[in-house]
Tab-separated table of C-alpha atoms and ligand atoms in Angstrom:
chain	number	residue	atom	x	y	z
A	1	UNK	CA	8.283	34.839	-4.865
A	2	UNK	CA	9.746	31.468	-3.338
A	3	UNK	CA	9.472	29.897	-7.416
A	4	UNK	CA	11.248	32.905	-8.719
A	5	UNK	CA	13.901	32.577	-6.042
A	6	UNK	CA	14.125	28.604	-6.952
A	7	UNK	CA	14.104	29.700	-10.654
A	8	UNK	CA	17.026	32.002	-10.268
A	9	UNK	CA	19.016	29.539	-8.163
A	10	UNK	CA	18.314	26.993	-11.212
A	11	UNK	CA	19.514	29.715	-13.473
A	12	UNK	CA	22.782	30.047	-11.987
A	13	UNK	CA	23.506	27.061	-11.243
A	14	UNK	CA	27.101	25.703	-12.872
A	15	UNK	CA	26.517	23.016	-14.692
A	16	UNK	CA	30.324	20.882	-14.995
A	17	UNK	CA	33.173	21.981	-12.122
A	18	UNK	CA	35.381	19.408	-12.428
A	19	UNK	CA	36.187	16.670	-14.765
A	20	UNK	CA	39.274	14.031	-14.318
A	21	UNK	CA	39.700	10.347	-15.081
A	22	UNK	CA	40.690	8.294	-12.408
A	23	UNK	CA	37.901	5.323	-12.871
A	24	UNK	CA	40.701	2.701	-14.843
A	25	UNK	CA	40.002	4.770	-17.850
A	26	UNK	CA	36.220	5.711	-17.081
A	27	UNK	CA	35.651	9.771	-16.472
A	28	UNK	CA	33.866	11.225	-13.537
A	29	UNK	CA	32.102	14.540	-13.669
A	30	UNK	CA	30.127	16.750	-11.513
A	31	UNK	CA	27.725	18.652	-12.172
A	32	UNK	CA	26.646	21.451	-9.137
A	33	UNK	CA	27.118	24.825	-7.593
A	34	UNK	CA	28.686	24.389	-4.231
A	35	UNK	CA	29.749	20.723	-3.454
A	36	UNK	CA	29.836	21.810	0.380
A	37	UNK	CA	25.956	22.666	0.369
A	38	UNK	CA	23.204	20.516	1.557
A	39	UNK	CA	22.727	18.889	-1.602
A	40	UNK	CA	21.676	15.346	-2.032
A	41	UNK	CA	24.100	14.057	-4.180
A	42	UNK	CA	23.719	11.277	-6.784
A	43	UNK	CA	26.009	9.131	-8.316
A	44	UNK	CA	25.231	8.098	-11.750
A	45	UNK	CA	27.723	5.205	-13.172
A	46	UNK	CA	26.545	5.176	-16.871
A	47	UNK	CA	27.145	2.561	-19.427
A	48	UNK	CA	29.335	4.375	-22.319
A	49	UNK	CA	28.122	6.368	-24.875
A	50	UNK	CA	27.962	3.610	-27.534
A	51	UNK	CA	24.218	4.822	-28.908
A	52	UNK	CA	21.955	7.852	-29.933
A	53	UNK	CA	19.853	6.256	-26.903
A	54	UNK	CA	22.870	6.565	-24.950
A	55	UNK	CA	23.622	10.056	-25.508
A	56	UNK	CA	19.997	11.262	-24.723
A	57	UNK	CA	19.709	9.533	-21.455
A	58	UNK	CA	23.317	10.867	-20.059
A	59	UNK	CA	21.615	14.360	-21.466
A	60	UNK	CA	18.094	13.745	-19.665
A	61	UNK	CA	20.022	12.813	-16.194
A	62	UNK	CA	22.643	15.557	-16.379
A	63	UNK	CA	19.448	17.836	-16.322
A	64	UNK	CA	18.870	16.600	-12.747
A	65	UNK	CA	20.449	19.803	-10.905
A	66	UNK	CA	18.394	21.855	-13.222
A	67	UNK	CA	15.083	20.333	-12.348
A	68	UNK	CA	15.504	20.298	-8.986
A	69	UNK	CA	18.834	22.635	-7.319
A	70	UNK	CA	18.852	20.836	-4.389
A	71	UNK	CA	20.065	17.829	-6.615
A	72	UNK	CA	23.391	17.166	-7.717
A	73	UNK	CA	25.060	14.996	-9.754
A	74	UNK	CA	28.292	12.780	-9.844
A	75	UNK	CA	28.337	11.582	-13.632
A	76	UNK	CA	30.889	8.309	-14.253
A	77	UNK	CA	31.009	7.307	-18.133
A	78	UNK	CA	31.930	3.550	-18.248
A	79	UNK	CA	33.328	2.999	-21.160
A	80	UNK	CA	30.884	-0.356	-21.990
A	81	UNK	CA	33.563	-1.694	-19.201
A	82	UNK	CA	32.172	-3.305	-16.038
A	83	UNK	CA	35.231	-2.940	-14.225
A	84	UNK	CA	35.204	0.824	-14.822
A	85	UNK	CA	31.293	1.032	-13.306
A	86	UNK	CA	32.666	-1.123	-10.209
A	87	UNK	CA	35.025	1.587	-9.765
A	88	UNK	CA	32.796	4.059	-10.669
A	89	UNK	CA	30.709	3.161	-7.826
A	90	UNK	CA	33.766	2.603	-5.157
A	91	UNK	CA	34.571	6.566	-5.657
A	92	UNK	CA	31.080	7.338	-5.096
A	93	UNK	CA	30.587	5.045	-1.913
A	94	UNK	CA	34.564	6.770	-0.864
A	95	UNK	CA	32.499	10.077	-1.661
A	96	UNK	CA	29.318	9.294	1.037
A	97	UNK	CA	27.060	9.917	-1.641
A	98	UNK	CA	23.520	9.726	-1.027
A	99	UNK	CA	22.221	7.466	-4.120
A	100	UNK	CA	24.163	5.637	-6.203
A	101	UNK	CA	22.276	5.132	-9.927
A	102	UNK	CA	23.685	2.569	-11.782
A	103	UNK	CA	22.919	1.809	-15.353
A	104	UNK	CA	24.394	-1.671	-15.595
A	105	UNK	CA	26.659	-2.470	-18.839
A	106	UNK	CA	25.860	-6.454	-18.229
A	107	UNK	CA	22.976	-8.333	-15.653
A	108	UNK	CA	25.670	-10.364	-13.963
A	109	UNK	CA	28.806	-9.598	-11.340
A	110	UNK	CA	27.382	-6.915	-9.489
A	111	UNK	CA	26.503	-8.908	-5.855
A	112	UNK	CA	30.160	-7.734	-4.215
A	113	UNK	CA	30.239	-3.976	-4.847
A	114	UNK	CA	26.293	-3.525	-4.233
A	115	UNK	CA	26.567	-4.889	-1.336
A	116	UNK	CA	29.592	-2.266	-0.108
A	117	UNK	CA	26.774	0.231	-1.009
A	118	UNK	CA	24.474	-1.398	1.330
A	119	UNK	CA	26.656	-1.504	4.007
A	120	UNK	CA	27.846	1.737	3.360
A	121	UNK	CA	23.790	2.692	3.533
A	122	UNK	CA	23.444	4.171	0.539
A	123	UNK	CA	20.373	3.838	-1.365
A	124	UNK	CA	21.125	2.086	-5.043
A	125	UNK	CA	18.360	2.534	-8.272
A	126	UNK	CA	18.855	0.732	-11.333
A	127	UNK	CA	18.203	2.587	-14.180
A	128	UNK	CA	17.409	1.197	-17.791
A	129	UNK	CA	19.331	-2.025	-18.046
A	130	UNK	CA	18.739	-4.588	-14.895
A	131	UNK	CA	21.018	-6.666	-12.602
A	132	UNK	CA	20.482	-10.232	-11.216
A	133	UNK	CA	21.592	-10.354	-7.816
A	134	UNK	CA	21.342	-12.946	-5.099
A	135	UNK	CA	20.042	-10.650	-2.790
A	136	UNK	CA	17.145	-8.104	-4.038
A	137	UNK	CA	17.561	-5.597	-0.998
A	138	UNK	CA	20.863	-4.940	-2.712
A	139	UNK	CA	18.586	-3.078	-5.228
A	140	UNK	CA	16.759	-0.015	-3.712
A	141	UNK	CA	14.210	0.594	-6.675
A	142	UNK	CA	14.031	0.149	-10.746
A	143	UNK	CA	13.605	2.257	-13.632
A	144	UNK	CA	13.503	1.866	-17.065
A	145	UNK	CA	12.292	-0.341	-20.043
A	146	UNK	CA	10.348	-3.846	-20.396
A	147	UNK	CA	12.944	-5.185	-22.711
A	148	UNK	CA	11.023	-8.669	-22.839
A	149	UNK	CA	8.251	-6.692	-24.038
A	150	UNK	CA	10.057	-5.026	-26.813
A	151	UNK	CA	11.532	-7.825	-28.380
A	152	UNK	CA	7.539	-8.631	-28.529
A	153	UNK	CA	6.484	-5.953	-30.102
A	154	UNK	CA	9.262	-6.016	-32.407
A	155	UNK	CA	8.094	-9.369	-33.449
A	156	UNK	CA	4.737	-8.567	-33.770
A	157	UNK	CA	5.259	-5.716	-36.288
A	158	UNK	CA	6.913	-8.301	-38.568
A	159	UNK	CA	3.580	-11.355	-38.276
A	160	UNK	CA	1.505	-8.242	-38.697
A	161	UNK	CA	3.099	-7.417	-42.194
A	162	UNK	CA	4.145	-11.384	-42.973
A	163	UNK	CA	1.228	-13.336	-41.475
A	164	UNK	CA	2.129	-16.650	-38.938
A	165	UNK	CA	2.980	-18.322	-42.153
A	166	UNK	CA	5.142	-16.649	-44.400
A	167	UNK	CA	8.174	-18.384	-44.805
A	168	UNK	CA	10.988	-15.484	-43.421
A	169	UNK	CA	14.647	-15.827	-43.123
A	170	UNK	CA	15.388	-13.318	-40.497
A	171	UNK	CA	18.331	-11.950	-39.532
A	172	UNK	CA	19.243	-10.815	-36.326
A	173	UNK	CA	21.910	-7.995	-34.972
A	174	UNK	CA	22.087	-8.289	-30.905
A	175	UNK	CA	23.197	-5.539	-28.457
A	176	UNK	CA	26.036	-6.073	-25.927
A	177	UNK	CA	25.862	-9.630	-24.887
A	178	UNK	CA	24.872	-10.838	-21.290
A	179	UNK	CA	22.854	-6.759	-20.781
A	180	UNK	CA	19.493	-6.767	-20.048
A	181	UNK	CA	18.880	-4.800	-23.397
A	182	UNK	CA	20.420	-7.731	-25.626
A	183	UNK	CA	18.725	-10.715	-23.293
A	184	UNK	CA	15.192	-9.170	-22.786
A	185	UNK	CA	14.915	-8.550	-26.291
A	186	UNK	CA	16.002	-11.448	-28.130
A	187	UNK	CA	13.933	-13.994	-25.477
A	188	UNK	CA	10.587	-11.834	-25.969
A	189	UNK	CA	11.060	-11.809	-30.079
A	190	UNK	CA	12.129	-15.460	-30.056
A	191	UNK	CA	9.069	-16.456	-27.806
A	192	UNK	CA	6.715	-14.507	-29.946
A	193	UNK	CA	7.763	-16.369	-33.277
A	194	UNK	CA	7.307	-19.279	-31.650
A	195	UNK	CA	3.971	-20.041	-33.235
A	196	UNK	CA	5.402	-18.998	-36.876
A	197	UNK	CA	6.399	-22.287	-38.266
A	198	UNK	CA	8.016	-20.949	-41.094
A	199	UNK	CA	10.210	-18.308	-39.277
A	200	UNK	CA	13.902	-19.091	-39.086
A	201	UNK	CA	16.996	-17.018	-37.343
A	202	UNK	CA	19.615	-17.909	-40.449
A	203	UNK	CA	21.996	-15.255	-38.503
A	204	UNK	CA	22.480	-14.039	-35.582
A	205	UNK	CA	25.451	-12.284	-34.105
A	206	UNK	CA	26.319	-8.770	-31.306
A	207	UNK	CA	27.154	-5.646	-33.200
A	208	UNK	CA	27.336	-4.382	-29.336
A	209	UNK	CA	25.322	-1.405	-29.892
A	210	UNK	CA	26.963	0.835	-31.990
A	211	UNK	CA	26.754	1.636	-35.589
A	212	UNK	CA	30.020	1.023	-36.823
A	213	UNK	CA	29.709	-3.025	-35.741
A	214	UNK	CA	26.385	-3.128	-36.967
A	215	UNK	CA	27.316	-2.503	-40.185
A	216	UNK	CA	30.822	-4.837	-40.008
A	217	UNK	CA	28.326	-7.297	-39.037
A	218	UNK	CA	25.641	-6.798	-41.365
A	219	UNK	CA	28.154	-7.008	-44.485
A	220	UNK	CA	29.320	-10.128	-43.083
A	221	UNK	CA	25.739	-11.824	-43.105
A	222	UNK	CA	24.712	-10.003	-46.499
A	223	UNK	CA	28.322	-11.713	-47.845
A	224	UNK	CA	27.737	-15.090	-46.952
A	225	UNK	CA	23.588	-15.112	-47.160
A	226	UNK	CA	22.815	-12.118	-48.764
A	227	UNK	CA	20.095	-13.126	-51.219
A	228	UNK	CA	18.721	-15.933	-48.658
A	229	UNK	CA	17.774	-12.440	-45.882
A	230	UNK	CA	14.239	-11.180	-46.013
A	231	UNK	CA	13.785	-9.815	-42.362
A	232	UNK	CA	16.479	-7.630	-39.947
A	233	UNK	CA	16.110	-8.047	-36.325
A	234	UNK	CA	17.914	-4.976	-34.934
A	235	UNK	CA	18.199	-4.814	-31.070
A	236	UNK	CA	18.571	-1.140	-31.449
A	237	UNK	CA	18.542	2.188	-33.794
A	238	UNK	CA	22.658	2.310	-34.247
A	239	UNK	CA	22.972	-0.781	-35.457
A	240	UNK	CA	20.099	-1.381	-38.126
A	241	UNK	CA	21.411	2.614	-38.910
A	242	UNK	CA	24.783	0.371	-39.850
A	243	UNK	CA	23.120	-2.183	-41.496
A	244	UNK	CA	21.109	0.100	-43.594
A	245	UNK	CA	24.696	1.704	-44.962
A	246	UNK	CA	25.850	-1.880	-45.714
A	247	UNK	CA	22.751	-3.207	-47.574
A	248	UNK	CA	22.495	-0.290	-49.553
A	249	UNK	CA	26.388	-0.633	-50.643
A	250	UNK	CA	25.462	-4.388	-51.224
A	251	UNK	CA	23.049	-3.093	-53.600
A	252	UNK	CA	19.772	-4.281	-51.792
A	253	UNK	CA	16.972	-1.760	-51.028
A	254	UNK	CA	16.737	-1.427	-47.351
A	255	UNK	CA	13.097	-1.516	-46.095
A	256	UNK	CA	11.621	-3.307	-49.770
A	257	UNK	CA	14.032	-6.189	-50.231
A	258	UNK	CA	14.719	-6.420	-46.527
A	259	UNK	CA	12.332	-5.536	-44.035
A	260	UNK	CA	13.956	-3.925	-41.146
A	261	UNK	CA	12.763	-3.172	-37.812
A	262	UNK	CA	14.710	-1.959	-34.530
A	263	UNK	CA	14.554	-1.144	-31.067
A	264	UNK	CA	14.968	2.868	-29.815
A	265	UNK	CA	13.639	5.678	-31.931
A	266	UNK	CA	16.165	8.134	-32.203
A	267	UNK	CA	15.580	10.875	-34.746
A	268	UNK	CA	18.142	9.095	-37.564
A	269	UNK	CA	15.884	6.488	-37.628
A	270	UNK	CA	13.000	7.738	-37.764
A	271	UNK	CA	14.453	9.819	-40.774
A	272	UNK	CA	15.275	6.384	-42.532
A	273	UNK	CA	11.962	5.170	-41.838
A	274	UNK	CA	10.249	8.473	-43.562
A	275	UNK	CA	12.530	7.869	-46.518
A	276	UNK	CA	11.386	4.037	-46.629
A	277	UNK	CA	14.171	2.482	-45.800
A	278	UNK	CA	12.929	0.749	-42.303
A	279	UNK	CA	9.821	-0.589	-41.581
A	280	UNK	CA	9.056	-0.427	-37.776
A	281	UNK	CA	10.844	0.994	-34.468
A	282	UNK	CA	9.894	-0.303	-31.125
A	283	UNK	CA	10.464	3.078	-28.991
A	284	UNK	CA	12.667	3.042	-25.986
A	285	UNK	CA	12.520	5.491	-23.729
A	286	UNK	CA	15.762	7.065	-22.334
A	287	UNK	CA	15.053	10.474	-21.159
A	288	UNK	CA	15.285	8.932	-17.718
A	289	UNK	CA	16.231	12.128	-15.593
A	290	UNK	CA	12.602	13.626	-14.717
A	291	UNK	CA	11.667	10.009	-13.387
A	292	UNK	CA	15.446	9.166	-11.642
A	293	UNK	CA	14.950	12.967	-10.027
A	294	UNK	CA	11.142	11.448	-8.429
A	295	UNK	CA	12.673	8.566	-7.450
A	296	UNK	CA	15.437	9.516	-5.655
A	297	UNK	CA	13.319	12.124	-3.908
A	298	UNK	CA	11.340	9.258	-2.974
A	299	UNK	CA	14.224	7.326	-1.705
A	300	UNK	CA	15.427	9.562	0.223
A	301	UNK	CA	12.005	10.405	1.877
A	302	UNK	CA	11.258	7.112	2.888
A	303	UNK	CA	8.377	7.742	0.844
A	304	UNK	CA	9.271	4.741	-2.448
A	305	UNK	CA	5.987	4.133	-4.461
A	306	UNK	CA	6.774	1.283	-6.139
A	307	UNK	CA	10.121	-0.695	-6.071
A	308	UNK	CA	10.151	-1.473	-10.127
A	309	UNK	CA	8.758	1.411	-12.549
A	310	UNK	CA	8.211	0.728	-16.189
A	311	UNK	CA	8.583	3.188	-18.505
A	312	UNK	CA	5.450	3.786	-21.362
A	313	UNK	CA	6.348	3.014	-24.662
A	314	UNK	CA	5.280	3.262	-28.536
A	315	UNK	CA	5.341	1.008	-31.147
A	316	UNK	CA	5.364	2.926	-35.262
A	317	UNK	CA	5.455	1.778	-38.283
A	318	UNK	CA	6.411	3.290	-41.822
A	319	UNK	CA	3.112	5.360	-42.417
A	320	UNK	CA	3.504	7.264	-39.129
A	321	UNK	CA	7.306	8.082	-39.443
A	322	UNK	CA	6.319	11.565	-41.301
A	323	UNK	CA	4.056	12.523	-39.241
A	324	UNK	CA	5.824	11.749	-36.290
A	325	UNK	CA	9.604	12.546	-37.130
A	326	UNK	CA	8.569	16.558	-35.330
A	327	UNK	CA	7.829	15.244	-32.451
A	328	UNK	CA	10.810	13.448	-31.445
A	329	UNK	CA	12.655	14.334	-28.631
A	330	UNK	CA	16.031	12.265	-29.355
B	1	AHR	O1	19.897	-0.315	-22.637
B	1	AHR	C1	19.275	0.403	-23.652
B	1	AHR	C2	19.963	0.123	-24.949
B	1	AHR	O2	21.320	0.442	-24.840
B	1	AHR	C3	19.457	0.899	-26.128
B	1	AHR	O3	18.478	0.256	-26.855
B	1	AHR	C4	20.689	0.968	-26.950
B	1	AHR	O4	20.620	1.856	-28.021
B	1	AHR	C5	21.675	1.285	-25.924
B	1	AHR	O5	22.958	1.276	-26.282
């Protein structure tokens, strides 16, 4: 009786009253039924929408009020602008929110406007990328990815194929400089080669995320180096997806003459892998909302588990891509 009563609530709930811009160019949205109710409101300030990744983790969190109706959610897109997530999360201290979720664009510059959260008493949870503040009570709880340990794993897939002494000239396209994403990954893949003598980084430069840079980028490298390139380095899906356009107009064979593997595993690439044309995706999580939804609860209970949550992750490779392109969720 009281689940079919929560079910039908959930049913009707609205999903999007009110969108308008007023974050220096960033968009705020809510999602709810009655704003007056008791709700516990969140604030998300999100990134942008610069990736696949992207998309599916604004989609996983904007499925908060459906999980749970006594949830609602303030939704802030950031435009891959700090400025507009500082603002972003002015409105929602201005609004007495009760969390404030931040998915920060870059670590850095965050100290002055968490700590107007603080002292406003509102909980703040980090979610995906990290910050580095002076002060960790700024920082309520974290959720998201061990990008460190990606940028492992990526590495690993390519000794496993090579061996620790191939000679490799590798090629790297980085995420948005100074974000957790672009920092964790490149330190963990750069300590794990460590022991590869013959490895060498011949290029490395930010496509920022997004597809249409990473393939700018990539024709830039392939122009000035492009017989010398025998490994890509992608910090995510978009970009090698990019790359994979420009080496193929180059007139290379992505995934036989240059091994690719990338950080993510969004459906397009997984397609490209199936067809051969990458070799191995180091997954990233980003459906985020279920676990954001349990934390906040937590939060707000005075009940937190455990300050820092890591998300579980997969590692595939080539042969599985088939087999596990139905299963995909982004
Ligand atoms: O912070 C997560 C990263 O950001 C994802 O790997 C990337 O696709 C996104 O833009």
């Amino acid at each position: 009786m009281k689940f079919k009563k929560i079910a039908a609530l959930a049913a009707t709930a609205v999903l999007t009253i009110g969108i308008f811009a007023g974050c220096g160019g960033a968009s705020q949205q809510t999602s709810s039924s009655n704003s007056s109710s008791k709700k516990k409101v969140i604030g998300f300030a999100q990134v942008g929408a610069e990736s696949g990744w992207r998309t599916a983790e604004t989609t996983s969190i904007k499925e908060i009020p459906k999980l749970d109706p006594n949830f609602e959610l303030k939704f802030s897109d950031g435009q891959q602008k700090q400025e507009n997530q500082i603002k972003a999360i002015r409105s929602f201290i201005a609004e007495k929110v009760d969390i404030i979720a931040l998915d920060p664009v870059v670590e850095t510059g965050w100290d002055t406007v968490l700590r107007e959260a603080k002292n406003a008493k509102i909980p703040v949870v980090i979610v995906d990328r990290n910050v580095k503040v002076a002060d960790n009570s700024l920082v309520t709880a974290f959720l998201g990815s061990d990008m460190e340990e990606e940028g492992k794993r990526a590495a690993k897939i390519v000794i496993d194929k090579f061996g620790k002494d191939a000679k490799l000239n590798i090629a790297e396209l980085q995420g948005t400089v100074g974000s957790t994403a672009m920092i964790g990954r490149q330190k963990g893949f750069n300590e794990t080669i460590k022991d590869c003598p013959n490895y060498k980084i011949i290029k490395s430069q930010t496509g920022d995320f997004t597809r249409a840079k990473g393939k700018e980028v990539m024709e830039a490298f392939l122009k000035s180096d492009g017989n010398k390139i025998n490994v890509l380095w992608s910090h995510n899906d978009d970009m090698a997806v990019g790359a994979i356009q420009a080496i193929e107009e180059y007139g290379k064979k992505p995934g036989k003459d240059i091994f690719i593997v990338s950080v993510d595993g969004i459906k397009d690439m997984f397609k490209l892998m199936a067809d051969g044309k990458s070799n191995g995706i180091v997954e990233c999580n980003p459906l985020l909302g279920p676990q954001l939804l349990e934390t906040s609860k937590q939060v707000l209970s005075g009940k937190l588990k455990d300050k820092i949550v890591h998300t579980k992750e997969g590692v595939f490779t080539q042969d599985q891509a088939k087999k596990e392109l139905p299963n995909r969720k982004y």
